[in-house]
Amino acid sequence: MSEIIAVSSEGPNMDDAVDARFGRAAGFVLVGPDGQGTWLDNGASQTMAHGAGIETARRIAEAGAKVLLTGVVGPKAASTLKAVGVRVVEGMEGLTVGQAVEKYRAGAGA
């Protein structure tokens, strides 16, 4: 797979837990085709009074992600992600970032 996968995460590493939140997640690990992850901090969206999910969706799309693995996405953010062509897979809470990516790539989250 050559797509960039964004995973909402409580920390910057593949061993950190998937953050069940989307718009107010601490950040995202962006996993490239080589399996290496880079950190996208979400601090600016976390402090927004309104529109955090929409702003986070915009940032995910700008980072080049085509897939999002997370816990739950609100309806406004889901509409934004759909409009920018980012596929969403929910229900990944309880896993590490690495486990979520493995699950997705194995087809369990597809």
PDB file of C-alpha atoms in Angstrom:
ATOM      1  CA  MET A   1       0.000   0.000   0.000  1.00  0.00           C
ATOM      2  CA  SER A   2       1.351   3.391  -0.895  1.00  0.00           C
ATOM      3  CA  GLU A   3      -1.059   5.519   1.104  1.00  0.00           C
ATOM      4  CA  ILE A   4      -0.336   7.598   4.175  1.00  0.00           C
ATOM      5  CA  ILE A   5      -2.320   6.428   7.187  1.00  0.00           C
ATOM      6  CA  ALA A   6      -3.116   8.888   9.996  1.00  0.00           C
ATOM      7  CA  VAL A   7      -3.701   7.359  13.424  1.00  0.00           C
ATOM      8  CA  SER A   8      -5.048   9.439  16.323  1.00  0.00           C
ATOM      9  CA  SER A   9      -2.574   8.879  19.099  1.00  0.00           C
ATOM     10  CA  GLU A  10      -1.844   9.739  22.703  1.00  0.00           C
ATOM     11  CA  GLY A  11       1.854  10.071  21.818  1.00  0.00           C
ATOM     12  CA  PRO A  12       4.309  10.238  18.922  1.00  0.00           C
ATOM     13  CA  ASN A  13       5.375   6.584  18.728  1.00  0.00           C
ATOM     14  CA  MET A  14       4.057   3.385  17.180  1.00  0.00           C
ATOM     15  CA  ASP A  15       3.777   1.905  20.707  1.00  0.00           C
ATOM     16  CA  ASP A  16       1.535   4.698  21.998  1.00  0.00           C
ATOM     17  CA  ALA A  17      -2.184   4.099  22.430  1.00  0.00           C
ATOM     18  CA  VAL A  18      -4.724   5.092  19.817  1.00  0.00           C
ATOM     19  CA  ASP A  19      -6.562   8.163  21.078  1.00  0.00           C
ATOM     20  CA  ALA A  20     -10.287   7.399  21.048  1.00  0.00           C
ATOM     21  CA  ARG A  21     -11.008  11.049  20.202  1.00  0.00           C
ATOM     22  CA  PHE A  22     -10.459  12.570  16.778  1.00  0.00           C
ATOM     23  CA  GLY A  23     -10.724  16.358  16.913  1.00  0.00           C
ATOM     24  CA  ARG A  24      -9.238  16.635  20.364  1.00  0.00           C
ATOM     25  CA  ALA A  25      -6.617  13.901  20.014  1.00  0.00           C
ATOM     26  CA  ALA A  26      -3.139  14.818  21.225  1.00  0.00           C
ATOM     27  CA  GLY A  27      -1.859  14.241  17.722  1.00  0.00           C
ATOM     28  CA  PHE A  28      -1.526  11.832  14.842  1.00  0.00           C
ATOM     29  CA  VAL A  29       1.112   9.382  13.814  1.00  0.00           C
ATOM     30  CA  LEU A  30       1.364   9.554  10.017  1.00  0.00           C
ATOM     31  CA  VAL A  31       2.483   6.148   8.783  1.00  0.00           C
ATOM     32  CA  GLY A  32       3.938   6.015   5.299  1.00  0.00           C
ATOM     33  CA  PRO A  33       4.294   3.077   2.934  1.00  0.00           C
ATOM     34  CA  ASP A  34       7.644   2.229   4.544  1.00  0.00           C
ATOM     35  CA  GLY A  35       5.928   1.727   7.913  1.00  0.00           C
ATOM     36  CA  GLN A  36       7.745   4.646   9.510  1.00  0.00           C
ATOM     37  CA  GLY A  37       5.727   7.125  11.529  1.00  0.00           C
ATOM     38  CA  THR A  38       6.008  10.897  11.862  1.00  0.00           C
ATOM     39  CA  TRP A  39       4.222  12.987  14.460  1.00  0.00           C
ATOM     40  CA  LEU A  40       1.576  15.598  13.617  1.00  0.00           C
ATOM     41  CA  ASP A  41       0.833  17.610  16.755  1.00  0.00           C
ATOM     42  CA  ASN A  42      -2.844  18.492  17.235  1.00  0.00           C
ATOM     43  CA  GLY A  43      -2.382  20.946  20.094  1.00  0.00           C
ATOM     44  CA  ALA A  44      -3.873  23.876  18.207  1.00  0.00           C
ATOM     45  CA  SER A  45      -7.130  22.020  17.585  1.00  0.00           C
ATOM     46  CA  GLN A  46      -7.322  20.704  21.143  1.00  0.00           C
ATOM     47  CA  THR A  47      -7.766  24.214  22.536  1.00  0.00           C
ATOM     48  CA  MET A  48     -10.448  25.359  20.089  1.00  0.00           C
ATOM     49  CA  ALA A  49     -13.844  26.086  21.625  1.00  0.00           C
ATOM     50  CA  HIS A  50     -15.674  24.961  18.469  1.00  0.00           C
ATOM     51  CA  GLY A  51     -14.777  23.289  15.191  1.00  0.00           C
ATOM     52  CA  ALA A  52     -11.886  21.172  16.426  1.00  0.00           C
ATOM     53  CA  GLY A  53     -12.938  18.176  14.351  1.00  0.00           C
ATOM     54  CA  ILE A  54     -13.266  20.167  11.151  1.00  0.00           C
ATOM     55  CA  GLU A  55      -9.910  21.881  11.683  1.00  0.00           C
ATOM     56  CA  THR A  56      -8.263  18.543  12.461  1.00  0.00           C
ATOM     57  CA  ALA A  57      -9.774  16.997   9.323  1.00  0.00           C
ATOM     58  CA  ARG A  58      -8.290  19.836   7.276  1.00  0.00           C
ATOM     59  CA  ARG A  59      -4.861  19.295   8.801  1.00  0.00           C
ATOM     60  CA  ILE A  60      -5.004  15.523   8.194  1.00  0.00           C
ATOM     61  CA  ALA A  61      -5.847  16.099   4.524  1.00  0.00           C
ATOM     62  CA  GLU A  62      -3.069  18.689   4.132  1.00  0.00           C
ATOM     63  CA  ALA A  63      -0.616  16.163   5.552  1.00  0.00           C
ATOM     64  CA  GLY A  64      -1.502  13.852   2.663  1.00  0.00           C
ATOM     65  CA  ALA A  65      -3.311  11.147   4.618  1.00  0.00           C
ATOM     66  CA  LYS A  66      -5.806   9.044   2.661  1.00  0.00           C
ATOM     67  CA  VAL A  67      -6.879   6.852   5.604  1.00  0.00           C
ATOM     68  CA  LEU A  68      -7.695   7.736   9.212  1.00  0.00           C
ATOM     69  CA  LEU A  69      -7.667   5.162  12.019  1.00  0.00           C
ATOM     70  CA  THR A  70      -9.244   6.392  15.243  1.00  0.00           C
ATOM     71  CA  GLY A  71     -11.825   5.747  17.924  1.00  0.00           C
ATOM     72  CA  VAL A  72     -14.759   7.964  17.029  1.00  0.00           C
ATOM     73  CA  VAL A  73     -15.293  10.834  14.570  1.00  0.00           C
ATOM     74  CA  GLY A  74     -18.136  13.338  15.007  1.00  0.00           C
ATOM     75  CA  PRO A  75     -20.614  13.896  12.160  1.00  0.00           C
ATOM     76  CA  LYS A  76     -19.259  17.290  11.017  1.00  0.00           C
ATOM     77  CA  ALA A  77     -15.673  16.047  10.935  1.00  0.00           C
ATOM     78  CA  ALA A  78     -16.793  12.855   9.166  1.00  0.00           C
ATOM     79  CA  SER A  79     -18.454  14.954   6.445  1.00  0.00           C
ATOM     80  CA  THR A  80     -15.302  17.038   6.059  1.00  0.00           C
ATOM     81  CA  LEU A  81     -13.081  13.958   5.845  1.00  0.00           C
ATOM     82  CA  LYS A  82     -15.372  12.425   3.234  1.00  0.00           C
ATOM     83  CA  ALA A  83     -15.317  15.644   1.201  1.00  0.00           C
ATOM     84  CA  VAL A  84     -11.506  15.674   1.116  1.00  0.00           C
ATOM     85  CA  GLY A  85     -11.232  11.972   0.277  1.00  0.00           C
ATOM     86  CA  VAL A  86      -9.962  10.587   3.579  1.00  0.00           C
ATOM     87  CA  ARG A  87     -11.321   7.125   4.370  1.00  0.00           C
ATOM     88  CA  VAL A  88     -12.256   6.692   8.062  1.00  0.00           C
ATOM     89  CA  VAL A  89     -11.961   3.498  10.095  1.00  0.00           C
ATOM     90  CA  GLU A  90     -13.347   3.861  13.633  1.00  0.00           C
ATOM     91  CA  GLY A  91     -13.225   1.534  16.628  1.00  0.00           C
ATOM     92  CA  MET A  92      -9.434   1.329  16.928  1.00  0.00           C
ATOM     93  CA  GLU A  93      -9.343   2.402  20.588  1.00  0.00           C
ATOM     94  CA  GLY A  94      -7.655  -0.089  22.911  1.00  0.00           C
ATOM     95  CA  LEU A  95      -4.878  -0.753  20.372  1.00  0.00           C
ATOM     96  CA  THR A  96      -1.453   0.779  19.925  1.00  0.00           C
ATOM     97  CA  VAL A  97      -0.770   2.785  16.797  1.00  0.00           C
ATOM     98  CA  GLY A  98       1.286  -0.088  15.381  1.00  0.00           C
ATOM     99  CA  GLN A  99      -1.437  -2.643  16.134  1.00  0.00           C
ATOM    100  CA  ALA A 100      -4.090  -0.450  14.492  1.00  0.00           C
ATOM    101  CA  VAL A 101      -2.002  -0.125  11.326  1.00  0.00           C
ATOM    102  CA  GLU A 102      -1.372  -3.880  11.245  1.00  0.00           C
ATOM    103  CA  LYS A 103      -5.086  -4.548  11.706  1.00  0.00           C
ATOM    104  CA  TYR A 104      -5.980  -2.145   8.896  1.00  0.00           C
ATOM    105  CA  ARG A 105      -3.378  -3.550   6.529  1.00  0.00           C
ATOM    106  CA  ALA A 106      -4.505  -7.102   7.294  1.00  0.00           C
ATOM    107  CA  GLY A 107      -7.952  -6.088   6.137  1.00  0.00           C
ATOM    108  CA  ALA A 108      -9.655  -6.277   9.500  1.00  0.00           C
ATOM    109  CA  GLY A 109     -10.392  -2.539   9.480  1.00  0.00           C
ATOM    110  CA  ALA A 110     -10.974  -2.253   5.782  1.00  0.00           C
TER     111      ALA A 110
END
